[in-house]
Short mmCIF file of C-alpha atoms in Angstrom, two decimals:
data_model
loop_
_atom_site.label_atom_id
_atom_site.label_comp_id
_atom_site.label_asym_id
_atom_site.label_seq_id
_atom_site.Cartn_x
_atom_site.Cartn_y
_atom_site.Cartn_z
CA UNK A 28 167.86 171.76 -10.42
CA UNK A 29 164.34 172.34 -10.31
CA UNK A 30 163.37 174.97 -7.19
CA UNK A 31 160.38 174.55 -4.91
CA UNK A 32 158.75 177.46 -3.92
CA UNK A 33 158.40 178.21 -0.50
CA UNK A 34 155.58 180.50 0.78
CA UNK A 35 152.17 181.08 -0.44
CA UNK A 36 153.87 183.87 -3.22
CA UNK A 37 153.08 183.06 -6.49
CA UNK A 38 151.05 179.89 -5.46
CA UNK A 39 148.76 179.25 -7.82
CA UNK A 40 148.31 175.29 -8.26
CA UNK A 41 148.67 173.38 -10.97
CA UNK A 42 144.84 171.47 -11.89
CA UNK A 43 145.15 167.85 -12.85
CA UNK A 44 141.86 166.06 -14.42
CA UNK A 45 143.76 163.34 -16.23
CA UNK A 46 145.88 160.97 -13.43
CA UNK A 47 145.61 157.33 -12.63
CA UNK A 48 143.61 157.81 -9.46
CA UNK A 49 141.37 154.46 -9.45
CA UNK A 50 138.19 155.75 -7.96
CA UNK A 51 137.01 152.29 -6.49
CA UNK A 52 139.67 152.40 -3.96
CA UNK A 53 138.56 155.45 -2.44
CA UNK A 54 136.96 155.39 0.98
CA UNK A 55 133.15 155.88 0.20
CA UNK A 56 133.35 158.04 3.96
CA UNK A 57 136.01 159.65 2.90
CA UNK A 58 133.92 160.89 -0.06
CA UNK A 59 130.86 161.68 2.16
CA UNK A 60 132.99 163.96 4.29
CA UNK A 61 133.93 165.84 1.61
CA UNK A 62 130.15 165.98 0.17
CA UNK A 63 128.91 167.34 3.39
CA UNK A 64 131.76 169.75 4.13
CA UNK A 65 130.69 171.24 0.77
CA UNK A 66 127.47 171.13 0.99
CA UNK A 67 128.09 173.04 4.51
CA UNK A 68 129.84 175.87 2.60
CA UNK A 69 133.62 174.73 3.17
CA UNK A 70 136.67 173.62 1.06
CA UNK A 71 137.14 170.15 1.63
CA UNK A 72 139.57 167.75 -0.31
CA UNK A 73 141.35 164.23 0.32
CA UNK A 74 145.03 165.37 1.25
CA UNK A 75 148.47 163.50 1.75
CA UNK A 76 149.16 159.69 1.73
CA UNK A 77 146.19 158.80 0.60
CA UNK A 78 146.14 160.96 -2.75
CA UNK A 79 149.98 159.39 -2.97
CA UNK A 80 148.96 156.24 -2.96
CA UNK A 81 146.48 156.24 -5.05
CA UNK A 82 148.27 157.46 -7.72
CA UNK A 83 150.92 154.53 -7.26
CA UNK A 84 148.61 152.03 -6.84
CA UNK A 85 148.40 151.59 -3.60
CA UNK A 86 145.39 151.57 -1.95
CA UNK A 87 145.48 153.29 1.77
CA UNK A 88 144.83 152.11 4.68
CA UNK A 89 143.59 155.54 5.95
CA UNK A 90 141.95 158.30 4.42
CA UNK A 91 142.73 162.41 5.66
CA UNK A 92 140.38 165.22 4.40
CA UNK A 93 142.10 168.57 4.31
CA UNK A 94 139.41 171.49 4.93
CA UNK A 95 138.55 175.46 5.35
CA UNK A 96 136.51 174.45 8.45
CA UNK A 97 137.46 174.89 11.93
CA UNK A 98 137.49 171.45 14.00
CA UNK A 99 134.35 173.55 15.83
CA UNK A 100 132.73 173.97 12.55
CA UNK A 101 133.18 170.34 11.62
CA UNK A 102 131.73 169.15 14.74
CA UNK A 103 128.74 171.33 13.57
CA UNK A 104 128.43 169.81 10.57
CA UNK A 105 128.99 165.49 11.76
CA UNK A 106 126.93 163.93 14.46
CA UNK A 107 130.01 162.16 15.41
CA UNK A 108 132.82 163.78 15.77
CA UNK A 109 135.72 163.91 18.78
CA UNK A 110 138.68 166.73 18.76
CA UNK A 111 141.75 165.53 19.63
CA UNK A 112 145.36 166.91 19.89
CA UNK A 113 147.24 169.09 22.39
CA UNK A 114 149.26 170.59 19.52
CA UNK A 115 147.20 170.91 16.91
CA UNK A 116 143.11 170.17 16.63
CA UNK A 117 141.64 167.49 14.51
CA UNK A 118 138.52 166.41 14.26
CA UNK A 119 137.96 162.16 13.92
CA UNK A 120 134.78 161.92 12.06
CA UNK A 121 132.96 159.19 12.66
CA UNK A 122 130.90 157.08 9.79
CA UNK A 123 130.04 153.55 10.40
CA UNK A 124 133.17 151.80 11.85
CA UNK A 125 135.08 154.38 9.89
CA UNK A 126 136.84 157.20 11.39
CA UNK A 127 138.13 160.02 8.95
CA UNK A 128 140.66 162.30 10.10
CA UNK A 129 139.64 165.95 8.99
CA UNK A 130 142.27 168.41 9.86
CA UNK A 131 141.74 172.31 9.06
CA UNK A 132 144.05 174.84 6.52
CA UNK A 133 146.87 175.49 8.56
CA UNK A 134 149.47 178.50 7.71
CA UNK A 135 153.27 179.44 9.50
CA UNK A 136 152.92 182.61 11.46
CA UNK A 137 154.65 185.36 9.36
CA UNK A 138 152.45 188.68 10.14
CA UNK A 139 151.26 190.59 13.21
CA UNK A 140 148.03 190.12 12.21
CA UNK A 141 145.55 188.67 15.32
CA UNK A 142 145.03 184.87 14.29
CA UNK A 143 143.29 182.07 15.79
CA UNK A 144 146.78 180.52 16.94
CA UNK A 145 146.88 176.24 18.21
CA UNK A 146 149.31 174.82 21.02
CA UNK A 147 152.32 173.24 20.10
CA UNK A 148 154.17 173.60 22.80
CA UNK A 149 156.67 170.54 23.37
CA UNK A 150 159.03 168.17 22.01
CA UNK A 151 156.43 166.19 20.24
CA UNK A 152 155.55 168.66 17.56
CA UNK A 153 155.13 167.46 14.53
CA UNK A 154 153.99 164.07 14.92
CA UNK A 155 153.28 163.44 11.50
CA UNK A 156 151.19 160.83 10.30
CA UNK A 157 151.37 159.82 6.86
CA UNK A 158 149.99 162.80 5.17
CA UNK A 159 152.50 164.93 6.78
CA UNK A 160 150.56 166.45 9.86
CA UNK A 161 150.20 165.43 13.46
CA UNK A 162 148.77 162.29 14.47
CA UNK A 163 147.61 162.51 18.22
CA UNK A 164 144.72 160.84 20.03
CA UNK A 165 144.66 163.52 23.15
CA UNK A 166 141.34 165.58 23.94
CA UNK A 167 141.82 168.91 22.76
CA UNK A 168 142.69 171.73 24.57
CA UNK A 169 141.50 175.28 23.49
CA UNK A 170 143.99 177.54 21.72
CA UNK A 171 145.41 180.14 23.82
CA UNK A 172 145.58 183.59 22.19
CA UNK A 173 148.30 185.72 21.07
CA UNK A 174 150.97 182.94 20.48
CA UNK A 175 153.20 183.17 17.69
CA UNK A 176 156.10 181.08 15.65
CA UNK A 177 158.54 179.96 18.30
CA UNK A 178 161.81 177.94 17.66
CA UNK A 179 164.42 176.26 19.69
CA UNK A 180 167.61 177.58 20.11
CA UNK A 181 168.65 174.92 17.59
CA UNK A 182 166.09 176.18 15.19
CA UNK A 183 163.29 173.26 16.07
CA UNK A 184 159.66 174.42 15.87
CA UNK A 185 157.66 174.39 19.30
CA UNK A 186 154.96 176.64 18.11
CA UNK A 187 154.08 177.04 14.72
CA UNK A 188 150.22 176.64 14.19
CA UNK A 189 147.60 178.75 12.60
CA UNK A 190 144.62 178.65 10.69
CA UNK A 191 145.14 179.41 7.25
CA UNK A 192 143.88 178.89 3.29
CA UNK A 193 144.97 175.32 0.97
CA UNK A 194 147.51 177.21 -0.37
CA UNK A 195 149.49 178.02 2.99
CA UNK A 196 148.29 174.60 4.07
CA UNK A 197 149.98 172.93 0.79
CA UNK A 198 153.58 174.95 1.98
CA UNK A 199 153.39 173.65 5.21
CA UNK A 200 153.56 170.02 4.27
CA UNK A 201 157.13 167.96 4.86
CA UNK A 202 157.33 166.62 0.78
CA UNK A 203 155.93 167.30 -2.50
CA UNK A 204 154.42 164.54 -2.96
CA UNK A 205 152.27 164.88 0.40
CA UNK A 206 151.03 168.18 -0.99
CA UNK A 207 148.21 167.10 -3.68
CA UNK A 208 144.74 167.76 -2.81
CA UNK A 209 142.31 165.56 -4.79
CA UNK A 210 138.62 166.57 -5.18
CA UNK A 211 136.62 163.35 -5.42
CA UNK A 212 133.41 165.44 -6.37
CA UNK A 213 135.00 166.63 -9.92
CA UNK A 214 137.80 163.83 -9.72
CA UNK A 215 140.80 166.73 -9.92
CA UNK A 216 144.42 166.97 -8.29
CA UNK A 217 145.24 170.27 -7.43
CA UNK A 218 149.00 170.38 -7.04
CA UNK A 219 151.15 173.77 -5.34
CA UNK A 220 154.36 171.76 -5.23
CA UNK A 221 155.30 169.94 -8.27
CA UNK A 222 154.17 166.91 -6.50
CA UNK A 223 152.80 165.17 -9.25
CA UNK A 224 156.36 165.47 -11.49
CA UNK A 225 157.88 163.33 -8.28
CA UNK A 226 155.85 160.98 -8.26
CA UNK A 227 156.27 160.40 -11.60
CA UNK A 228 160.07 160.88 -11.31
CA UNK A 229 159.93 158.50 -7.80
CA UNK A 230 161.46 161.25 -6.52
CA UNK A 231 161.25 162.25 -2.26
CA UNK A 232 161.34 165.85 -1.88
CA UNK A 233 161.07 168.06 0.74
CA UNK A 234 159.25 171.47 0.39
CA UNK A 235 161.65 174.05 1.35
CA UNK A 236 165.09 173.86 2.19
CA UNK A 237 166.00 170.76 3.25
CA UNK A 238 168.30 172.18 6.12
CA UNK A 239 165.52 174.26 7.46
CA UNK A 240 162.96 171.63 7.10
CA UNK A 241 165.12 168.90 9.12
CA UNK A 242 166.42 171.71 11.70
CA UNK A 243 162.25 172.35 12.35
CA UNK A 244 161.71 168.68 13.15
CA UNK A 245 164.81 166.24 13.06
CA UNK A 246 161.96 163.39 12.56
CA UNK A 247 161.30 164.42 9.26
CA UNK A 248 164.78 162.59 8.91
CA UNK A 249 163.17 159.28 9.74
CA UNK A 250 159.76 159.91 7.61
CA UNK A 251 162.36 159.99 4.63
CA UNK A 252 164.01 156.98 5.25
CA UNK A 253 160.51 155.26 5.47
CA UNK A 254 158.86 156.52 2.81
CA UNK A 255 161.78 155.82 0.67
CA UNK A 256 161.80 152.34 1.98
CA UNK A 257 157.85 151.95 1.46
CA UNK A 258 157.61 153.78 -1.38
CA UNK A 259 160.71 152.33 -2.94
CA UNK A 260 161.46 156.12 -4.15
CA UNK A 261 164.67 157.96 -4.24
CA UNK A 262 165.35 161.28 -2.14
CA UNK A 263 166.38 164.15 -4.21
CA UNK A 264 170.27 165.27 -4.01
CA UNK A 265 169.09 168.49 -1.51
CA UNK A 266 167.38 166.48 0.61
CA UNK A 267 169.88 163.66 1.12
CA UNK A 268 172.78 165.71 1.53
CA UNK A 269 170.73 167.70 4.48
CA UNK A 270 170.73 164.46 6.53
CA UNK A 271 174.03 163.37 7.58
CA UNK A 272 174.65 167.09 9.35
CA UNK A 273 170.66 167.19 11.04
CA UNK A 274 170.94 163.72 12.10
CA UNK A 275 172.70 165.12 15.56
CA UNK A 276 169.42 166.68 15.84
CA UNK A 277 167.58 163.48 16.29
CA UNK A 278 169.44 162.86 19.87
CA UNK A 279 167.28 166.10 21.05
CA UNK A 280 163.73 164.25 20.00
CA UNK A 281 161.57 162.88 23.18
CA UNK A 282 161.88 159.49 23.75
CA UNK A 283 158.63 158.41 23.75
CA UNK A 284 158.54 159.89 20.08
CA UNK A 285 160.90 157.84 19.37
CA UNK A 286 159.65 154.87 19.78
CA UNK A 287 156.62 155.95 18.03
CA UNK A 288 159.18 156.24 15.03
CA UNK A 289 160.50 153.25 15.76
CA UNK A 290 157.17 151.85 15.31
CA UNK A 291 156.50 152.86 12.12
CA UNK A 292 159.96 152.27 10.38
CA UNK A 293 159.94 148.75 11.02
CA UNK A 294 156.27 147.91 11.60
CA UNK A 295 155.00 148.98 8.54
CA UNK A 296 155.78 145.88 5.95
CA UNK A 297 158.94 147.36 5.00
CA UNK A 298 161.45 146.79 8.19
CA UNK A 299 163.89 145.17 6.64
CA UNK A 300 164.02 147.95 3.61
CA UNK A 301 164.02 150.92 6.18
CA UNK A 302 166.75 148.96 8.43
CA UNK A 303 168.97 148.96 5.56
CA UNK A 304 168.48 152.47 4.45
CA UNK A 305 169.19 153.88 8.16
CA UNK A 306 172.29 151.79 8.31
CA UNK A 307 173.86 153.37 5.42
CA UNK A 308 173.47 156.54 6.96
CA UNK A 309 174.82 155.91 10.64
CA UNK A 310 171.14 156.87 11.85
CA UNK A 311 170.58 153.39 13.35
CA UNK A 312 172.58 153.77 16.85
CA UNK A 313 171.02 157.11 17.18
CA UNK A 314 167.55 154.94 18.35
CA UNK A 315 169.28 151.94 19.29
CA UNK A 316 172.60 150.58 20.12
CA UNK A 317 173.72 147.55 17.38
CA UNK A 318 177.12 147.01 17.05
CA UNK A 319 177.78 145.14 13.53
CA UNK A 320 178.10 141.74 15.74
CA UNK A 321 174.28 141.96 16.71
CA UNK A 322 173.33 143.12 13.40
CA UNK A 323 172.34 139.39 12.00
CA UNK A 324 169.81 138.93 14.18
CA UNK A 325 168.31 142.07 14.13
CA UNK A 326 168.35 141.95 10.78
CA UNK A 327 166.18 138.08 10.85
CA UNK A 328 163.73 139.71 13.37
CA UNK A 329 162.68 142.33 10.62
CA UNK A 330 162.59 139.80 7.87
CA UNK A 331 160.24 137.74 10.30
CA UNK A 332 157.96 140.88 11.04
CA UNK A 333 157.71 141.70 7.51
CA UNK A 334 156.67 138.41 6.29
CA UNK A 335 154.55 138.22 9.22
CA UNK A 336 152.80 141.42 7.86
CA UNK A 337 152.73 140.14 4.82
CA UNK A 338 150.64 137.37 5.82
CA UNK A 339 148.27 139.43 7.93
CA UNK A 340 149.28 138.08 11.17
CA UNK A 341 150.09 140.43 14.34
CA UNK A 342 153.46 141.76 15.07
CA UNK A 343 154.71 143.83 18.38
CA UNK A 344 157.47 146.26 18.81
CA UNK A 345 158.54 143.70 22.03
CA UNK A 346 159.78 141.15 19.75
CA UNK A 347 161.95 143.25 17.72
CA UNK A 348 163.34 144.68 20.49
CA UNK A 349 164.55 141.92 21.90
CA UNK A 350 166.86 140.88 18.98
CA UNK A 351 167.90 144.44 18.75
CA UNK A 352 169.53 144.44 22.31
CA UNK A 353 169.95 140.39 22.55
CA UNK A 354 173.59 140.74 22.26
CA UNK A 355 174.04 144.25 24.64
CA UNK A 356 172.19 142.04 26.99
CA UNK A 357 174.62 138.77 25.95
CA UNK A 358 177.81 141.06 26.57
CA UNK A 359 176.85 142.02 29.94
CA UNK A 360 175.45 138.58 31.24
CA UNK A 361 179.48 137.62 30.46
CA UNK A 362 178.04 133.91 30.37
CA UNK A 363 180.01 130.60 28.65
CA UNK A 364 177.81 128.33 27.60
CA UNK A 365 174.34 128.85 29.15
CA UNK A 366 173.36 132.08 30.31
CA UNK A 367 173.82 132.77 33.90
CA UNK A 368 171.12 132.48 36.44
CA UNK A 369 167.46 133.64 36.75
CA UNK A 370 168.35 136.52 39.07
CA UNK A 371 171.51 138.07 37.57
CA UNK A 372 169.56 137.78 33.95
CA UNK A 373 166.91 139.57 35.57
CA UNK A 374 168.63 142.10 36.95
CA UNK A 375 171.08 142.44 33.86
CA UNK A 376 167.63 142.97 31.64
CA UNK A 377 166.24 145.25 33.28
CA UNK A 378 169.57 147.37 33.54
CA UNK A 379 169.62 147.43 29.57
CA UNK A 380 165.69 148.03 28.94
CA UNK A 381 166.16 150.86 31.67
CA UNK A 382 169.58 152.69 29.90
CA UNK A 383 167.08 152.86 26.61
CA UNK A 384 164.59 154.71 28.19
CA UNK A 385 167.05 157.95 27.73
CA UNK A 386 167.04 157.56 23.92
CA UNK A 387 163.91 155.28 22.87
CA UNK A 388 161.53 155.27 25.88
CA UNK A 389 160.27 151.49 25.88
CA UNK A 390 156.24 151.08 27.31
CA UNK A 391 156.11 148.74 30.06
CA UNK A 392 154.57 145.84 28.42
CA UNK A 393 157.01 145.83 25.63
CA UNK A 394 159.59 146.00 28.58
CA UNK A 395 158.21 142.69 30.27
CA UNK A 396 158.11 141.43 26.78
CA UNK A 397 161.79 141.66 26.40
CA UNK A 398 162.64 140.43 29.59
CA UNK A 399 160.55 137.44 29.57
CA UNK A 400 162.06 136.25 26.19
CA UNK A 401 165.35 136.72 27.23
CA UNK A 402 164.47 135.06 30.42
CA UNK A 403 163.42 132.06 29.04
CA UNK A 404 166.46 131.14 27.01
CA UNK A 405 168.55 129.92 29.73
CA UNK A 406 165.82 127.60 30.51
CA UNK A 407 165.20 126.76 26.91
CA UNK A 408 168.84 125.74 26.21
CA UNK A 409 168.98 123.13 29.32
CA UNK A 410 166.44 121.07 28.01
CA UNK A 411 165.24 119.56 31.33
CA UNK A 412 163.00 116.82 30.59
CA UNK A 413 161.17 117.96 34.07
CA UNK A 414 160.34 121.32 32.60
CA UNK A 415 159.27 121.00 29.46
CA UNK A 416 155.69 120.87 29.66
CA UNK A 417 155.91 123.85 31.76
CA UNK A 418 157.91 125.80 29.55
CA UNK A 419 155.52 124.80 27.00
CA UNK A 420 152.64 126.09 28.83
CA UNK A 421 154.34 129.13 29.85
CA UNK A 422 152.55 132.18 27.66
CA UNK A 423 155.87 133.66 26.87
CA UNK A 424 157.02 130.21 25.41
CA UNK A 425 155.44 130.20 21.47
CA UNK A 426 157.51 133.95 21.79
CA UNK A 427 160.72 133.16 23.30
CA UNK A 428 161.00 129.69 20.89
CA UNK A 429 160.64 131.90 17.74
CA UNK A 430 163.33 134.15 18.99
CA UNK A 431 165.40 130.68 20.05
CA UNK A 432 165.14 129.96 15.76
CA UNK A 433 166.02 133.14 15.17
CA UNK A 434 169.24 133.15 17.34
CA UNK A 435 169.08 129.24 15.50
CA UNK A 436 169.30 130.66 11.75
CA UNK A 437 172.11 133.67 13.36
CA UNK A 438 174.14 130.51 14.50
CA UNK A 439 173.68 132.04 17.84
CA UNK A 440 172.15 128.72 19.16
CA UNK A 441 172.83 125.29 17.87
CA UNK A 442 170.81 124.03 15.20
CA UNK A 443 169.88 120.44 17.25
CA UNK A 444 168.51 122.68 20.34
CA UNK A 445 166.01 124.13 17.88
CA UNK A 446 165.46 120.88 16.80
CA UNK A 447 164.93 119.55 20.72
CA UNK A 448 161.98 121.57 21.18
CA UNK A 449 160.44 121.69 17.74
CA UNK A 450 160.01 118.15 18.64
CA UNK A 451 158.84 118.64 22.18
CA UNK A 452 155.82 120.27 20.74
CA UNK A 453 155.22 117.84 18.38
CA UNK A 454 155.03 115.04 20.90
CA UNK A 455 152.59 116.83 23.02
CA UNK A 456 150.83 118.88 20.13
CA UNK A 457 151.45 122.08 18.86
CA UNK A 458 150.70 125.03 21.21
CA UNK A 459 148.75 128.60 19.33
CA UNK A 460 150.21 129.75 16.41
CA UNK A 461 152.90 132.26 17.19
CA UNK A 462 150.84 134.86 16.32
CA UNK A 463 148.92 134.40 19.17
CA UNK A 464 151.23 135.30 21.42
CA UNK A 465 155.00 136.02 19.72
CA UNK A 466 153.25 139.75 18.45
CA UNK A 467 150.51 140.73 21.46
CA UNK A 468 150.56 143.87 22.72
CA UNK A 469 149.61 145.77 18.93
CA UNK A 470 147.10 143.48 17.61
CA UNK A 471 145.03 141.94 20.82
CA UNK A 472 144.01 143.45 24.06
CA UNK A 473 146.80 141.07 25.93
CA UNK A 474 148.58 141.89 29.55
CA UNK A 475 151.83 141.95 29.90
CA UNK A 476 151.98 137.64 31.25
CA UNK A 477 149.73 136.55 28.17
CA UNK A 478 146.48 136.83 28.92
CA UNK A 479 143.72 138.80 28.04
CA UNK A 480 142.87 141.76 30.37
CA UNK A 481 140.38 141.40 32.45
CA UNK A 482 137.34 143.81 31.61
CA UNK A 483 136.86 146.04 34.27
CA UNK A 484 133.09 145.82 36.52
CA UNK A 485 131.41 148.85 36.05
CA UNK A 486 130.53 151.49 38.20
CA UNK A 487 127.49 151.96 39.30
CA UNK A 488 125.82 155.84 39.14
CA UNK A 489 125.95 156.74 42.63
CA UNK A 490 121.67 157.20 43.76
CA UNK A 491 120.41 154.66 41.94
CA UNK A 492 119.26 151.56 43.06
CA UNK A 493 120.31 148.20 41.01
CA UNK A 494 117.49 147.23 38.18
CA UNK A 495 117.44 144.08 35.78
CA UNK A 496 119.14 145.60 32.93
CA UNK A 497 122.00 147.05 35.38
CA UNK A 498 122.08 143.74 36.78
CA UNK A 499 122.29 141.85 33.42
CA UNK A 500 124.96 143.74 32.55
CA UNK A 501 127.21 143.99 35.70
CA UNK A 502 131.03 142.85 35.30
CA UNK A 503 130.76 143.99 31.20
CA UNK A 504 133.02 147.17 29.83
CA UNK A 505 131.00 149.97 29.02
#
């Protein structure tokens, strides 16, 4: 078995000029960044998921630049710039409508020496974005001085950020194949890790022991499964056997992080994939409670997002929710037949969406999102001629219909009471396309009832009297 080193001993990377890297897929900002970074007197290269897919074939969504620079020094260098991150600075460089994230050489703290050390202190370390750093939108707060490495009792990383060169940066990174650095200027990879063999191999590997990798952030448990399930690779024997015994350490994970991961596993294209691959290793109750009845539905809401993504068309965390704890919800309503009344349904959602704030901390629009869905079925399977065109003016209704064909295709609902109301709409037209409303909440400004947010009037400087162009613009956002 092939070993990984570990530290920045004997580190010396491996240069790649020939590689399948097409260069018209490459962010021409993402390029410029680099250019100027140079040109400023600074090591800059494209880093992480982007340089991984490229080399697949993919072509990213999002392009991170890797650099010797401070996130001070870049904002010295970029007109536009904004630092963000409680944890760990970045610097969002603007160009155009393109925003490249530019994150600095960062290094574990392993000598006394007196280092420019970075804030990392709370449960949400480590919220890695797909190049294997943090991904935070906070303002930045300066680095207090003198901090060093600090570790849970269960071995979980709360502090662990300094400055440092590539080659401590490249160790730092969660796999191997999130550790090539490509230099669009001379088109070369340079590769610490063995990163590019992996790829090759389609092979998920984490740098480091696996154990001690996990035990630093449990969530690295969850990146696996989903880039196994996007990347349709296969995690190495180490890493895979280091799961089932971390997994425990998942339960310790904030729950607003969480639901961040839940997020990405199944709103990235490749739900139904990553669904599959936590199931077969018990990880799936650890965000969510889904007894093997409720898994058929659950399993047709991911199928739906994905094709939905697929097609371009908006998707929400709300929706899948809802068919993840439909039947929790079903087994406490304790109805035959239709479900209850409008009160105990209320209060029996909101007892379930509050118990999941303890593990996966639902937002409140996604919570009003549930509810309203499940609030409408009742009302959707008595087919009251009198309330049909309200229910079909309702702004939950295009949402809580495509769930009512989901629970349709689950047999959870018969088949002629989706056929009642796919009717109803044809006799009185059809309402927005579901993606209108079914997925709001990621894709559109929308409120929690369906409608766009009102734009808030702005404020007027205190002093100053009201002139035309103040005047022509009153009641806009700024």
């Amino acid at each position: 078995m092939r070993a990984l080193p570990t530290s920045r001993t004997n580190s010396l990377p491996n240069r790649i000029t020939e590689h399948d890297i097409d260069r018209s897929h490459i962010s021409t900002s993402a390029v410029t960044v680099v250019e100027q970074l140079r040109d400023a007197g600074f090591e800059a290269y494209l880093v992480g998921g982007c340089v991984r897919d490229l080399l697949i074939g993919l072509t990213p969504k999002d392009f991170d630049v890797a650099t010797s620079a401070t996130p001070d020094e870049v904002r010295g260098v970029f007109r536009r710039v904004r630092l963000v991150g409680r944890r760990f600075r970045i610097a969002h460089v603007r160009l155009g409508r393109e925003v490249i994230e530019v994150s600095t050489f960062r290094r574990a703290h392993d000598t006394d020496e007196d280092e420019f050390p970075v804030d990392l202190a709370d449960n949400s370390l480590g919220e890695e974005d797909d190049s294997g750093y943090a991904e935070v939108d906070e303002p930045a707060t300066p680095p207090r001085a003198g901090e060093e490495q600090e570790l849970s009792d269960q071995g979980m990383l709360l502090r662990d950020n300094l400055y440092g060169t590539i080659d401590d940066d490249a160790f730092r990174r969660d796999f191997t194949v999130n550790a090539l650095y490509y230099d669009p200027i001379d088109d070369t990879l340079l590769d610490y890790c063995d990163g590019m063999a992996d790829i090759r191999a389609r092979k998920l590997r984490l740098i480091g022991d696996a154990e001690t990798r996990f035990r630093e952030d449990p969530v690295r448990i969850l990146r696996a499964v989903r880039f196994e399930a996007k990347l349709g690779f296969a995690l190495d024997a180490d890493t895979e056997a280091a799961i089932a015994p971390m997994s425990e350490l998942l339960t310790a994970i904030a729950p607003a992080r969480l639901f961040d991961e839940f997020g990405k596993l199944f709103l990235s294209g490749h739900a139904l994939a990553a669904f599959e691959r936590m199931r077969e290793r018990d990880l799936i109750e650890i965000l969510l409670p889904l007894p093997p009845h409720a898994e058929p539905i659950a399993e047709a809401a991911l199928k739906s997002t994905d094709s939905r993504l697929a097609e371009d068309k908006p998707v929400t965390a709300g929706f899948l929710l809802a068919a993840f704890l439909w039947h929790e919800y079903l087994d406490r309503c304790d109805h035959t037949g239709p479900i209850g009344n409008g009160q105990d349904n209320a209060r029996v959602a909101n007892a379930v969406i509050a118990e999941q704030q303890f593990t996966i901390s639902i937002p409140k629009r996604h919570a009003l999102f549930v509810r309203d869905v499940w609030n409408l079925q009742p009302k959707l399977e008595k087919r009251s001629p009198k309330q049909v065109q309200s229910l079909l003016e309702h702004p939950r209704f295009r949402a809580a219909y495509d769930f009512l064909m989901l629970r349709v295709d689950t047999h959870d609902a018969p088949a002629e009471l989706g056929e009642w109301w796919t009717e109803r709409q044809k006799q009185v037209g059809e309402p927005a396309e579901a993606g209108a409303e079914q997925h709001n909440g990621e894709a559109t400004e929308a409120s929690p009832n369906g409608s766009r947010r009102r734009r808030r009037r702005r404020r007027r400087r205190p002093g100053r009297g009201p002139s035309s162009l103040a005047r022509r613009h009153e009641g806009t956002a700024p």
